């Protein structure tokens, strides 16, 4: 599975847009890009997944450039409750042996 | 209804004991997993079962033995517990291939004293 690199931590303020970028230079053709969110004392929660271009849901947007060597998770107008660790993962699908390999994640702190 | 439920939520036990953690999912998923999150917060996969069949077994000591009585349950039994086993253990499930993501349980915090 492709290795990912993301900032260890980020600070923001309530109401701001937060963009977390993840590098995955060795992404394979059949790899998807998935982001998870983890609050303290909880399991990771699926946020968004994409293959190329842009994906948007009610929680976030995911921007993927044409070369797919990076991706950016965009959280609009963050609130204090968005303080969490955000993980970027890449991997192949449609395979029962597919496994998620988590990196160190980005610890986002949203301040009042 | 909780999608992926683990019991117990907290487990404190002495070294050398044997303990089990139970996991159940009501999502109808085919695949279930156990992950371990250590004190440095790294999440590492331990095991994966697909329709009761073991498909992933990472480098985990033999003291850890998963058991899947049916595809909705994946229990983790740990023999001869050691201090280094202290961690949070997460159960997760997914459709086969996980193209729609994993659903994680809330974790079991195991403390070995």
PDB file of N, CA, C and O in Angstrom, chain A residues 18 35-37 39 45-48 55-62 73-78 82 86:
ATOM      1  N   UNK A  18     -10.419  24.776   6.888  1.00  0.00           N
ATOM      2  CA  UNK A  18      -9.168  24.068   7.143  1.00  0.00           C
ATOM      3  C   UNK A  18      -8.876  23.115   5.986  1.00  0.00           C
ATOM      4  O   UNK A  18      -9.759  22.353   5.567  1.00  0.00           O
ATOM      5  N   UNK A  35     -10.262   9.311   3.780  1.00  0.00           N
ATOM      6  CA  UNK A  35      -9.952  10.075   4.995  1.00  0.00           C
ATOM      7  C   UNK A  35     -10.854   9.625   6.138  1.00  0.00           C
ATOM      8  O   UNK A  35     -12.052   9.412   5.950  1.00  0.00           O
ATOM      9  N   UNK A  36     -10.216   9.497   7.310  1.00  0.00           N
ATOM     10  CA  UNK A  36     -10.920   9.145   8.529  1.00  0.00           C
ATOM     11  C   UNK A  36     -10.681  10.211   9.587  1.00  0.00           C
ATOM     12  O   UNK A  36      -9.656  10.886   9.591  1.00  0.00           O
ATOM     13  N   UNK A  37     -11.623  10.314  10.500  1.00  0.00           N
ATOM     14  CA  UNK A  37     -11.551  11.257  11.614  1.00  0.00           C
ATOM     15  C   UNK A  37     -11.631  10.448  12.899  1.00  0.00           C
ATOM     16  O   UNK A  37     -12.437   9.510  13.005  1.00  0.00           O
ATOM     17  N   UNK A  39     -11.931  10.994  17.099  1.00  0.00           N
ATOM     18  CA  UNK A  39     -12.020  11.779  18.323  1.00  0.00           C
ATOM     19  C   UNK A  39     -11.390  10.981  19.454  1.00  0.00           C
ATOM     20  O   UNK A  39     -11.317   9.743  19.391  1.00  0.00           O
ATOM     21  N   UNK A  45     -13.638   7.345  12.193  1.00  0.00           N
ATOM     22  CA  UNK A  45     -14.907   7.444  11.494  1.00  0.00           C
ATOM     23  C   UNK A  45     -14.634   7.841  10.052  1.00  0.00           C
ATOM     24  O   UNK A  45     -13.906   8.799   9.790  1.00  0.00           O
ATOM     25  N   UNK A  46     -15.219   7.127   9.123  1.00  0.00           N
ATOM     26  CA  UNK A  46     -15.070   7.417   7.705  1.00  0.00           C
ATOM     27  C   UNK A  46     -15.620   8.805   7.401  1.00  0.00           C
ATOM     28  O   UNK A  46     -16.736   9.145   7.803  1.00  0.00           O
ATOM     29  N   UNK A  47     -14.828   9.634   6.688  1.00  0.00           N
ATOM     30  CA  UNK A  47     -15.297  10.965   6.316  1.00  0.00           C
ATOM     31  C   UNK A  47     -15.628  11.019   4.837  1.00  0.00           C
ATOM     32  O   UNK A  47     -16.722  11.395   4.447  1.00  0.00           O
ATOM     33  N   UNK A  48     -14.639  10.677   4.009  1.00  0.00           N
ATOM     34  CA  UNK A  48     -14.825  10.881   2.580  1.00  0.00           C
ATOM     35  C   UNK A  48     -13.836  10.005   1.821  1.00  0.00           C
ATOM     36  O   UNK A  48     -12.776   9.644   2.350  1.00  0.00           O
ATOM     37  N   UNK A  55     -14.521  15.471  -4.702  1.00  0.00           N
ATOM     38  CA  UNK A  55     -15.665  14.804  -4.096  1.00  0.00           C
ATOM     39  C   UNK A  55     -16.152  15.668  -2.942  1.00  0.00           C
ATOM     40  O   UNK A  55     -15.330  16.209  -2.187  1.00  0.00           O
ATOM     41  N   UNK A  56     -17.446  15.806  -2.822  1.00  0.00           N
ATOM     42  CA  UNK A  56     -18.010  16.613  -1.729  1.00  0.00           C
ATOM     43  C   UNK A  56     -19.148  15.856  -1.081  1.00  0.00           C
ATOM     44  O   UNK A  56     -19.958  15.239  -1.760  1.00  0.00           O
ATOM     45  N   UNK A  57     -19.181  15.907   0.254  1.00  0.00           N
ATOM     46  CA  UNK A  57     -20.339  15.388   0.963  1.00  0.00           C
ATOM     47  C   UNK A  57     -20.736  16.413   2.019  1.00  0.00           C
ATOM     48  O   UNK A  57     -20.241  17.546   2.027  1.00  0.00           O
ATOM     49  N   UNK A  58     -21.601  16.029   2.919  1.00  0.00           N
ATOM     50  CA  UNK A  58     -22.130  16.982   3.888  1.00  0.00           C
ATOM     51  C   UNK A  58     -21.099  17.380   4.936  1.00  0.00           C
ATOM     52  O   UNK A  58     -21.296  18.331   5.679  1.00  0.00           O
ATOM     53  N   UNK A  59     -19.998  16.649   5.000  1.00  0.00           N
ATOM     54  CA  UNK A  59     -18.997  16.903   6.021  1.00  0.00           C
ATOM     55  C   UNK A  59     -17.778  17.637   5.474  1.00  0.00           C
ATOM     56  O   UNK A  59     -17.237  18.542   6.124  1.00  0.00           O
ATOM     57  N   UNK A  60     -17.314  17.230   4.298  1.00  0.00           N
ATOM     58  CA  UNK A  60     -16.050  17.746   3.790  1.00  0.00           C
ATOM     59  C   UNK A  60     -15.988  17.666   2.278  1.00  0.00           C
ATOM     60  O   UNK A  60     -16.881  17.116   1.625  1.00  0.00           O
ATOM     61  N   UNK A  61     -14.912  18.229   1.738  1.00  0.00           N
ATOM     62  CA  UNK A  61     -14.594  18.089   0.320  1.00  0.00           C
ATOM     63  C   UNK A  61     -13.205  17.478   0.193  1.00  0.00           C
ATOM     64  O   UNK A  61     -12.351  17.690   1.065  1.00  0.00           O
ATOM     65  N   UNK A  62     -13.018  16.752  -0.860  1.00  0.00           N
ATOM     66  CA  UNK A  62     -11.731  16.121  -1.123  1.00  0.00           C
ATOM     67  C   UNK A  62     -11.281  16.520  -2.521  1.00  0.00           C
ATOM     68  O   UNK A  62     -12.009  16.280  -3.489  1.00  0.00           O
ATOM     69  N   UNK A  73      -7.924  17.442   2.045  1.00  0.00           N
ATOM     70  CA  UNK A  73      -9.203  17.381   2.739  1.00  0.00           C
ATOM     71  C   UNK A  73      -9.559  18.796   3.157  1.00  0.00           C
ATOM     72  O   UNK A  73      -8.762  19.472   3.817  1.00  0.00           O
ATOM     73  N   UNK A  74     -10.735  19.253   2.792  1.00  0.00           N
ATOM     74  CA  UNK A  74     -11.161  20.601   3.130  1.00  0.00           C
ATOM     75  C   UNK A  74     -12.371  20.540   4.056  1.00  0.00           C
ATOM     76  O   UNK A  74     -13.391  19.923   3.723  1.00  0.00           O
ATOM     77  N   UNK A  75     -12.210  21.159   5.203  1.00  0.00           N
ATOM     78  CA  UNK A  75     -13.296  21.231   6.185  1.00  0.00           C
ATOM     79  C   UNK A  75     -13.791  22.671   6.237  1.00  0.00           C
ATOM     80  O   UNK A  75     -13.052  23.571   6.662  1.00  0.00           O
ATOM     81  N   UNK A  76     -15.008  22.934   5.797  1.00  0.00           N
ATOM     82  CA  UNK A  76     -15.499  24.321   5.762  1.00  0.00           C
ATOM     83  C   UNK A  76     -15.969  24.773   7.141  1.00  0.00           C
ATOM     84  O   UNK A  76     -16.606  24.020   7.867  1.00  0.00           O
ATOM     85  N   UNK A  77     -15.610  25.973   7.505  1.00  0.00           N
ATOM     86  CA  UNK A  77     -16.124  26.591   8.738  1.00  0.00           C
ATOM     87  C   UNK A  77     -16.058  25.628   9.932  1.00  0.00           C
ATOM     88  O   UNK A  77     -17.088  25.171  10.447  1.00  0.00           O
ATOM     89  N   UNK A  78     -14.869  25.330  10.368  1.00  0.00           N
ATOM     90  CA  UNK A  78     -14.705  24.362  11.447  1.00  0.00           C
ATOM     91  C   UNK A  78     -15.263  24.906  12.756  1.00  0.00           C
ATOM     92  O   UNK A  78     -15.325  26.115  13.000  1.00  0.00           O
ATOM     93  N   UNK A  82     -14.718  19.859  15.742  1.00  0.00           N
ATOM     94  CA  UNK A  82     -13.909  19.267  14.674  1.00  0.00           C
ATOM     95  C   UNK A  82     -12.493  18.953  15.151  1.00  0.00           C
ATOM     96  O   UNK A  82     -11.695  18.402  14.386  1.00  0.00           O
ATOM     97  N   UNK A  86      -6.994  13.435  11.989  1.00  0.00           N
ATOM     98  CA  UNK A  86      -7.473  13.126  10.647  1.00  0.00           C
ATOM     99  C   UNK A  86      -6.431  12.266   9.941  1.00  0.00           C
ATOM    100  O   UNK A  86      -5.261  12.634   9.850  1.00  0.00           O
TER     101      UNK A  86
END
